[in-house]
Amino acid sequence: MLRRGLATGAGKSELKRTPLYDFHHENGAKMVPFAGYSMPLVYGDVGQVASHNHVRSSAGLFDVSHMVQSNFRGRTASEFMEWLSPSALKSLDPYHSTLSVLLNENGGIIDDTIITKHSNEAYYVVTNAGRRDRDLPWFQAKLEEWNLSERGKEGPVELEILEGWGLLALQGPEAASYLQTLTSFDLKRLTFGTSAFVPIEGFNLHVARGGYTGEDGFEISIPPSQTVDVAKLLSKSPVQLTGLGARDSLRLEAGMCLYGQDLNEDISPIEAGLAWVIPKERREAGGFIGAEGVKKVLKEGPSKRRVGLTIDGAPARQGAKIFAPSSGELIGTVTSGIPSPTLGKNIAMGYIKSGWHKKGTEVEVDVRSKLRKAVLTSMPFVPSKYWRG
């Protein structure tokens, strides 16, 4: 999952490599620094827009092995995870997943994450590569605090970080039919937000149905020694290898956030339009880190809200200012923006002052020192096509 910008402060000599680094080079990838890793931007002479369109019409394979994969296990794992996150996990069925957030003590977003429940005593968690140095010490500190507490004494929780493991995202309308040719497992049983261990040509792999493009697809976790072989299996026609460039435009069309641009520690999940990840009963009962901060925003109302925009003329990029058309008042900022390959128009995501956030509201955006007309639009910009059975 593409998180943060397409460059980091790390020098090339310091960049980490995924298990597929050599595989990318063999397939003509242009590599760029991203979240401390050397990652593929595009492959060969296939441009970003062509790759984007291929995922929308057929299937693409993304290396997202830079993401941090972790297992939390222990007798009190459910209780710990419901303290660490605001999600309702005890009521989640085994092998079901939920988008969630990690919150700081003030209720700001440390990271967004996918949490998969394997059992009441086992959870598989995927977090962002760009937040590794923030997330992992946070996990360790909170585990230590929990295990020393009265609740933790009922059964300590342990953290296993799956270092060096592969993570591949197979995405697009032909993803399921292609993957089905490699397994006897009936993929129709695997609906959006669920997972299973699936036999794929002799490999037994954790396969979750979902992704970061708005298309039907799968995210497949792979032991280090098997990652290259599985990537070769999954990248045959009609599947195309797809890089970070297309991943960013796909996720924005799908209305999905990019940590470091659309989310940060000063933004509440309520402001970010992610209140739905916190069920009503958890908002009322609290009991999770950051609960008081969330309750405060809910009570007082958010001062700003994440919105989608379509913009006339040139595309707005991160940092572009949003103004009220009548008064010229500064009312918001664009956090992500692109020309949409699918829609043929300029789309953007950003934050706007509450009261201006209604769909259809007309505003102006400063693009290259020129005010351009923009209209607030619901997200996703491109309808999602998840397989729900």
Short mmCIF file of C-alpha atoms in Angstrom, two decimals:
data_model
loop_
_atom_site.label_atom_id
_atom_site.label_comp_id
_atom_site.label_asym_id
_atom_site.label_seq_id
_atom_site.Cartn_x
_atom_site.Cartn_y
_atom_site.Cartn_z
CA MET A 1 0.00 0.00 0.00
CA LEU A 2 1.49 3.31 -1.10
CA ARG A 3 1.88 5.50 1.96
CA ARG A 4 3.58 8.90 2.16
CA GLY A 5 5.32 10.64 -0.73
CA LEU A 6 7.38 9.02 -3.47
CA ALA A 7 10.67 10.02 -1.89
CA THR A 8 12.25 9.83 1.54
CA GLY A 9 15.25 11.44 3.13
CA ALA A 10 17.23 8.20 3.05
CA GLY A 11 20.22 8.08 0.74
CA LYS A 12 20.44 5.28 -1.81
CA SER A 13 23.11 3.42 0.17
CA GLU A 14 20.80 3.31 3.19
CA LEU A 15 17.74 2.00 1.37
CA LYS A 16 16.29 -1.34 2.40
CA ARG A 17 15.26 -3.90 -0.19
CA THR A 18 12.20 -6.10 -0.36
CA PRO A 19 12.67 -9.80 -1.21
CA LEU A 20 11.77 -8.87 -4.82
CA TYR A 21 14.50 -6.27 -5.42
CA ASP A 22 16.37 -8.40 -7.98
CA PHE A 23 13.08 -9.55 -9.52
CA HIS A 24 12.11 -5.91 -10.12
CA HIS A 25 15.41 -5.18 -11.87
CA GLU A 26 15.06 -8.31 -14.01
CA ASN A 27 11.66 -6.99 -15.12
CA GLY A 28 12.92 -3.53 -16.08
CA ALA A 29 11.66 -1.59 -13.09
CA LYS A 30 12.62 2.02 -12.49
CA MET A 31 13.42 2.05 -8.77
CA VAL A 32 12.84 5.03 -6.48
CA PRO A 33 13.36 5.69 -2.76
CA PHE A 34 10.13 5.23 -0.82
CA ALA A 35 9.63 4.96 2.95
CA GLY A 36 13.24 3.84 3.40
CA TYR A 37 13.04 1.19 0.66
CA SER A 38 14.08 0.96 -2.97
CA MET A 39 10.72 0.38 -4.69
CA PRO A 40 9.47 0.09 -8.31
CA LEU A 41 7.84 3.21 -9.75
CA VAL A 42 7.12 1.82 -13.25
CA TYR A 43 8.23 -1.19 -15.31
CA GLY A 44 9.92 -1.01 -18.70
CA ASP A 45 8.24 1.29 -21.20
CA VAL A 46 4.77 0.86 -19.66
CA GLY A 47 3.82 4.29 -18.33
CA GLN A 48 1.96 5.10 -15.13
CA VAL A 49 -1.35 5.84 -16.87
CA ALA A 50 -1.22 2.63 -18.94
CA SER A 51 -0.48 0.61 -15.78
CA HIS A 52 -3.32 2.36 -13.97
CA ASN A 53 -5.76 1.58 -16.78
CA HIS A 54 -4.63 -2.06 -16.94
CA VAL A 55 -5.51 -2.54 -13.25
CA ARG A 56 -8.93 -0.97 -13.82
CA SER A 57 -9.61 -3.20 -16.86
CA SER A 58 -7.64 -6.40 -16.16
CA ALA A 59 -5.17 -7.12 -13.31
CA GLY A 60 -1.95 -5.79 -11.82
CA LEU A 61 0.51 -7.13 -9.28
CA PHE A 62 2.09 -4.83 -6.69
CA ASP A 63 5.02 -5.52 -4.39
CA VAL A 64 3.99 -4.13 -1.00
CA SER A 65 6.54 -6.14 0.99
CA HIS A 66 7.85 -2.93 2.55
CA MET A 67 4.72 -2.87 4.71
CA VAL A 68 5.17 -4.07 8.29
CA GLN A 69 3.44 -7.39 9.00
CA SER A 70 2.98 -8.37 12.65
CA ASN A 71 1.30 -11.06 14.73
CA PHE A 72 -0.08 -10.37 18.20
CA ARG A 73 -0.75 -13.51 20.23
CA GLY A 74 -1.79 -14.29 23.79
CA ARG A 75 -4.72 -15.06 26.07
CA THR A 76 -5.64 -11.39 26.38
CA ALA A 77 -4.89 -10.45 22.75
CA SER A 78 -8.46 -9.29 22.04
CA GLU A 79 -8.53 -7.07 25.11
CA PHE A 80 -5.10 -5.66 24.27
CA MET A 81 -6.04 -4.93 20.64
CA GLU A 82 -9.23 -3.18 21.77
CA TRP A 83 -7.08 -0.97 24.01
CA LEU A 84 -4.52 -0.34 21.27
CA SER A 85 -7.19 0.49 18.66
CA PRO A 86 -10.77 1.80 18.77
CA SER A 87 -12.18 -1.09 16.72
CA ALA A 88 -14.71 -3.66 17.98
CA LEU A 89 -12.59 -6.79 17.63
CA LYS A 90 -14.16 -9.19 20.11
CA SER A 91 -17.30 -9.29 17.95
CA LEU A 92 -15.32 -9.72 14.71
CA ASP A 93 -15.55 -13.22 13.29
CA PRO A 94 -12.34 -15.26 12.85
CA TYR A 95 -10.51 -14.57 9.58
CA HIS A 96 -12.30 -11.24 9.14
CA SER A 97 -10.49 -7.93 8.81
CA THR A 98 -11.21 -4.29 9.53
CA LEU A 99 -9.60 -0.99 8.64
CA SER A 100 -8.54 0.64 11.89
CA VAL A 101 -6.35 3.39 13.30
CA LEU A 102 -3.68 3.63 15.97
CA LEU A 103 -4.29 6.73 18.06
CA ASN A 104 -2.00 8.76 20.29
CA GLU A 105 -3.08 9.87 23.76
CA ASN A 106 -4.76 12.97 22.26
CA GLY A 107 -6.76 10.98 19.73
CA GLY A 108 -4.58 11.88 16.73
CA ILE A 109 -3.80 9.24 14.10
CA ILE A 110 -0.40 7.56 14.54
CA ASP A 111 -1.13 5.25 11.62
CA ASP A 112 -3.93 3.58 9.70
CA THR A 113 -3.84 -0.20 9.67
CA ILE A 114 -5.62 -3.39 8.65
CA ILE A 115 -6.31 -5.73 11.57
CA THR A 116 -7.21 -9.36 10.80
CA LYS A 117 -8.57 -11.55 13.56
CA HIS A 118 -7.50 -15.19 13.36
CA SER A 119 -8.92 -16.04 16.79
CA ASN A 120 -9.57 -14.31 20.11
CA GLU A 121 -5.92 -14.98 20.90
CA ALA A 122 -4.30 -14.18 17.54
CA TYR A 123 -4.29 -11.08 15.32
CA TYR A 124 -2.41 -10.30 12.10
CA VAL A 125 -1.74 -6.58 11.63
CA VAL A 126 -0.37 -4.67 8.62
CA THR A 127 1.02 -1.16 9.18
CA ASN A 128 2.75 1.39 6.99
CA ALA A 129 6.44 1.22 6.11
CA GLY A 130 6.80 4.98 6.48
CA ARG A 131 5.59 4.73 10.10
CA ARG A 132 7.74 1.76 11.10
CA ASP A 133 10.00 3.80 13.40
CA ARG A 134 6.95 5.27 15.13
CA ASP A 135 4.71 2.20 15.23
CA LEU A 136 7.08 -0.53 16.42
CA PRO A 137 8.39 1.32 19.52
CA TRP A 138 4.76 2.24 20.27
CA PHE A 139 3.73 -1.41 20.06
CA GLN A 140 6.62 -2.48 22.31
CA ALA A 141 5.92 0.22 24.90
CA LYS A 142 2.20 -0.55 25.02
CA LEU A 143 2.82 -4.30 25.19
CA GLU A 144 5.14 -3.81 28.14
CA GLU A 145 2.60 -1.56 29.86
CA TRP A 146 -0.20 -4.07 29.20
CA ASN A 147 1.73 -7.15 30.32
CA LEU A 148 2.66 -5.48 33.61
CA SER A 149 -0.95 -4.43 34.27
CA GLU A 150 -3.61 -6.42 36.09
CA ARG A 151 -5.36 -7.19 32.80
CA GLY A 152 -2.14 -8.42 31.21
CA LYS A 153 -1.41 -10.73 34.10
CA GLU A 154 -4.37 -12.83 32.99
CA GLY A 155 -2.24 -13.80 29.99
CA PRO A 156 0.62 -11.82 28.41
CA VAL A 157 0.52 -10.76 24.76
CA GLU A 158 3.53 -11.29 22.49
CA LEU A 159 4.49 -9.50 19.28
CA GLU A 160 6.08 -11.25 16.30
CA ILE A 161 7.28 -9.01 13.46
CA LEU A 162 7.40 -10.90 10.17
CA GLU A 163 10.75 -9.51 9.02
CA GLY A 164 11.67 -10.22 5.43
CA TRP A 165 8.27 -11.62 4.52
CA GLY A 166 6.72 -10.82 1.16
CA LEU A 167 3.38 -9.12 0.65
CA LEU A 168 1.87 -9.02 -2.84
CA ALA A 169 -1.31 -7.27 -3.92
CA LEU A 170 -3.09 -8.78 -6.92
CA GLN A 171 -5.71 -6.23 -8.00
CA GLY A 172 -8.26 -5.76 -10.77
CA PRO A 173 -11.41 -7.29 -12.30
CA GLU A 174 -9.46 -10.29 -13.64
CA ALA A 175 -7.52 -10.91 -10.40
CA ALA A 176 -9.93 -13.54 -9.06
CA SER A 177 -10.21 -15.53 -12.30
CA TYR A 178 -6.42 -15.58 -12.65
CA LEU A 179 -5.77 -16.62 -9.05
CA GLN A 180 -8.48 -19.30 -9.32
CA THR A 181 -6.41 -21.07 -12.00
CA LEU A 182 -3.67 -21.59 -9.39
CA THR A 183 -5.75 -23.00 -6.54
CA SER A 184 -8.38 -25.62 -5.75
CA PHE A 185 -9.81 -23.29 -3.07
CA ASP A 186 -13.12 -21.76 -4.19
CA LEU A 187 -12.32 -18.03 -4.12
CA LYS A 188 -16.03 -17.16 -4.26
CA ARG A 189 -16.05 -18.18 -0.57
CA LEU A 190 -13.56 -15.42 0.16
CA THR A 191 -15.55 -12.17 0.28
CA PHE A 192 -14.23 -8.64 0.80
CA GLY A 193 -12.66 -8.22 4.23
CA THR A 194 -12.13 -11.95 4.84
CA SER A 195 -9.03 -14.14 4.61
CA ALA A 196 -7.94 -17.78 4.58
CA PHE A 197 -4.87 -19.93 4.20
CA VAL A 198 -5.06 -20.91 0.53
CA PRO A 199 -3.04 -23.57 -1.35
CA ILE A 200 -1.44 -21.89 -4.38
CA GLU A 201 0.58 -24.27 -6.56
CA GLY A 202 2.04 -26.08 -3.55
CA PHE A 203 2.41 -23.02 -1.33
CA ASN A 204 0.05 -22.54 1.63
CA LEU A 205 -0.38 -18.77 1.89
CA HIS A 206 -2.42 -16.25 3.87
CA VAL A 207 -4.73 -14.59 1.33
CA ALA A 208 -6.92 -11.62 2.27
CA ARG A 209 -9.57 -10.25 -0.10
CA GLY A 210 -9.23 -6.49 -0.37
CA GLY A 211 -6.66 -3.90 -1.34
CA TYR A 212 -5.85 -0.28 -1.97
CA THR A 213 -7.21 0.32 -5.49
CA GLY A 214 -11.00 0.10 -5.15
CA GLU A 215 -10.95 -2.99 -7.39
CA ASP A 216 -11.56 -6.57 -6.39
CA GLY A 217 -8.30 -8.18 -5.36
CA PHE A 218 -6.15 -10.01 -2.87
CA GLU A 219 -3.23 -9.33 -0.55
CA ILE A 220 -1.02 -12.37 -0.14
CA SER A 221 1.49 -12.81 2.70
CA ILE A 222 4.46 -14.98 1.79
CA PRO A 223 7.42 -16.46 3.75
CA PRO A 224 10.79 -14.99 2.66
CA SER A 225 12.05 -18.10 0.85
CA GLN A 226 8.89 -18.36 -1.29
CA THR A 227 8.31 -14.72 -2.28
CA VAL A 228 10.15 -14.71 -5.62
CA ASP A 229 8.55 -17.97 -6.79
CA VAL A 230 5.08 -16.75 -5.89
CA ALA A 231 5.68 -13.40 -7.62
CA LYS A 232 6.66 -15.27 -10.81
CA LEU A 233 3.48 -17.36 -10.56
CA LEU A 234 1.27 -14.31 -10.11
CA SER A 235 2.78 -12.07 -12.80
CA LYS A 236 1.92 -14.01 -15.96
CA SER A 237 -0.49 -12.67 -18.62
CA PRO A 238 -2.95 -11.01 -18.26
CA VAL A 239 -1.42 -9.75 -15.00
CA GLN A 240 1.04 -6.85 -15.33
CA LEU A 241 3.62 -5.82 -12.77
CA THR A 242 2.56 -2.42 -11.45
CA GLY A 243 4.55 0.21 -9.56
CA LEU A 244 4.03 2.94 -6.99
CA GLY A 245 3.02 5.56 -9.54
CA ALA A 246 -0.16 3.78 -10.60
CA ARG A 247 -0.84 2.69 -7.02
CA ASP A 248 -1.09 6.32 -5.93
CA SER A 249 -3.53 7.35 -8.68
CA LEU A 250 -5.63 4.22 -8.12
CA ARG A 251 -5.90 4.78 -4.37
CA LEU A 252 -6.86 8.44 -4.79
CA GLU A 253 -9.61 7.56 -7.27
CA ALA A 254 -10.78 5.06 -4.63
CA GLY A 255 -10.87 7.86 -2.01
CA MET A 256 -8.26 6.16 0.18
CA CYS A 257 -5.89 8.04 2.45
CA LEU A 258 -2.12 8.24 2.15
CA TYR A 259 -0.46 8.51 5.56
CA GLY A 260 1.80 11.56 5.78
CA GLN A 261 -0.32 13.47 3.26
CA ASP A 262 -3.97 12.87 4.14
CA LEU A 263 -3.44 11.65 7.71
CA ASN A 264 -1.08 12.64 10.54
CA GLU A 265 -0.92 12.77 14.33
CA ASP A 266 -2.71 16.13 14.49
CA ILE A 267 -5.75 14.81 12.64
CA SER A 268 -8.60 13.02 14.41
CA PRO A 269 -10.36 10.06 12.79
CA ILE A 270 -13.55 12.15 13.00
CA GLU A 271 -11.99 14.95 10.94
CA ALA A 272 -10.59 12.35 8.54
CA GLY A 273 -14.02 10.87 7.80
CA LEU A 274 -13.03 7.65 9.57
CA ALA A 275 -15.55 7.82 12.41
CA TRP A 276 -17.05 4.62 10.99
CA VAL A 277 -14.02 2.60 12.13
CA ILE A 278 -15.06 3.40 15.73
CA PRO A 279 -18.39 1.66 16.47
CA LYS A 280 -20.98 3.57 18.48
CA GLU A 281 -20.59 1.36 21.54
CA ARG A 282 -16.84 1.98 21.63
CA ARG A 283 -17.26 5.75 21.24
CA GLU A 284 -19.57 5.70 24.25
CA ALA A 285 -17.67 3.24 26.44
CA GLY A 286 -14.14 4.39 25.57
CA GLY A 287 -11.44 2.18 27.01
CA PHE A 288 -9.03 2.65 24.11
CA ILE A 289 -5.95 4.86 23.80
CA GLY A 290 -7.03 8.32 22.64
CA ALA A 291 -10.70 7.83 23.64
CA GLU A 292 -11.01 11.15 25.45
CA GLY A 293 -9.64 13.04 22.46
CA VAL A 294 -12.13 11.31 20.16
CA LYS A 295 -15.02 12.05 22.54
CA LYS A 296 -14.01 15.71 22.66
CA VAL A 297 -14.11 16.07 18.87
CA LEU A 298 -17.43 14.22 18.72
CA LYS A 299 -18.92 16.47 21.40
CA GLU A 300 -17.63 19.79 20.05
CA GLY A 301 -17.77 18.84 16.39
CA PRO A 302 -14.74 18.70 14.08
CA SER A 303 -13.23 22.03 13.02
CA LYS A 304 -12.34 20.60 9.59
CA ARG A 305 -13.33 17.65 7.45
CA ARG A 306 -11.71 15.55 4.77
CA VAL A 307 -13.40 16.10 1.40
CA GLY A 308 -13.08 15.24 -2.27
CA LEU A 309 -12.89 17.88 -5.00
CA THR A 310 -12.98 18.08 -8.78
CA ILE A 311 -10.98 21.04 -10.12
CA ASP A 312 -11.13 22.95 -13.41
CA GLY A 313 -8.00 23.47 -15.49
CA ALA A 314 -4.70 22.28 -14.05
CA PRO A 315 -4.51 19.62 -11.29
CA ALA A 316 -4.03 20.77 -7.69
CA ARG A 317 -1.20 19.13 -5.77
CA GLN A 318 -0.45 18.63 -2.09
CA GLY A 319 -0.38 21.96 -0.24
CA ALA A 320 -2.64 23.91 -2.63
CA LYS A 321 -4.84 26.35 -0.72
CA ILE A 322 -8.64 26.29 -0.84
CA PHE A 323 -10.54 29.60 -0.67
CA ALA A 324 -14.14 30.77 -0.27
CA PRO A 325 -15.15 32.18 -3.68
CA SER A 326 -17.03 35.19 -2.32
CA SER A 327 -14.80 36.47 0.48
CA GLY A 328 -11.43 35.02 -0.44
CA GLU A 329 -11.20 33.47 3.04
CA LEU A 330 -8.68 30.63 3.35
CA ILE A 331 -10.84 27.62 4.26
CA GLY A 332 -8.73 24.56 3.53
CA THR A 333 -5.77 22.77 1.98
CA VAL A 334 -5.39 20.05 -0.64
CA THR A 335 -3.51 17.00 0.66
CA SER A 336 -3.48 14.82 -2.50
CA GLY A 337 -4.30 15.64 -6.11
CA ILE A 338 -3.93 14.12 -9.61
CA PRO A 339 -5.40 14.16 -13.08
CA SER A 340 -7.65 11.08 -12.88
CA PRO A 341 -6.80 8.60 -15.67
CA THR A 342 -10.19 6.90 -15.30
CA LEU A 343 -12.38 10.02 -15.20
CA GLY A 344 -10.37 12.37 -17.40
CA LYS A 345 -10.71 15.20 -14.89
CA ASN A 346 -8.66 16.64 -12.04
CA ILE A 347 -9.47 15.18 -8.63
CA ALA A 348 -8.15 16.00 -5.18
CA MET A 349 -8.57 15.23 -1.52
CA GLY A 350 -8.09 17.73 1.27
CA TYR A 351 -9.38 19.27 4.47
CA ILE A 352 -11.89 22.09 4.58
CA LYS A 353 -13.40 24.19 7.35
CA SER A 354 -16.59 22.67 8.77
CA GLY A 355 -19.65 24.29 7.22
CA TRP A 356 -18.02 24.26 3.79
CA HIS A 357 -17.86 20.48 3.54
CA LYS A 358 -21.19 19.67 1.89
CA LYS A 359 -21.21 17.88 -1.48
CA GLY A 360 -21.78 20.31 -4.37
CA THR A 361 -20.26 23.32 -2.57
CA GLU A 362 -18.27 25.52 -4.96
CA VAL A 363 -14.85 26.77 -3.85
CA GLU A 364 -11.64 28.05 -5.43
CA VAL A 365 -8.23 26.38 -5.35
CA ASP A 366 -4.91 28.15 -5.88
CA VAL A 367 -3.11 26.18 -8.60
CA ARG A 368 0.18 27.71 -9.78
CA SER A 369 -0.83 31.16 -8.49
CA LYS A 370 -4.17 31.08 -10.30
CA LEU A 371 -7.53 30.55 -8.62
CA ARG A 372 -9.43 27.70 -10.24
CA LYS A 373 -13.05 26.69 -9.71
CA ALA A 374 -13.60 23.48 -7.76
CA VAL A 375 -16.63 21.55 -6.55
CA LEU A 376 -16.81 19.33 -3.48
CA THR A 377 -17.50 15.75 -4.56
CA SER A 378 -18.31 12.56 -2.69
CA MET A 379 -15.68 9.84 -2.51
CA PRO A 380 -14.77 7.37 -3.85
CA PHE A 381 -14.42 9.23 -7.14
CA VAL A 382 -14.54 5.88 -8.99
CA PRO A 383 -17.10 3.36 -7.63
CA SER A 384 -15.52 0.48 -5.70
CA LYS A 385 -15.91 -3.02 -7.11
CA TYR A 386 -15.24 -5.22 -4.09
CA TRP A 387 -16.45 -8.84 -4.16
CA ARG A 388 -19.11 -9.17 -1.49
CA GLY A 389 -20.59 -12.45 -2.69
#
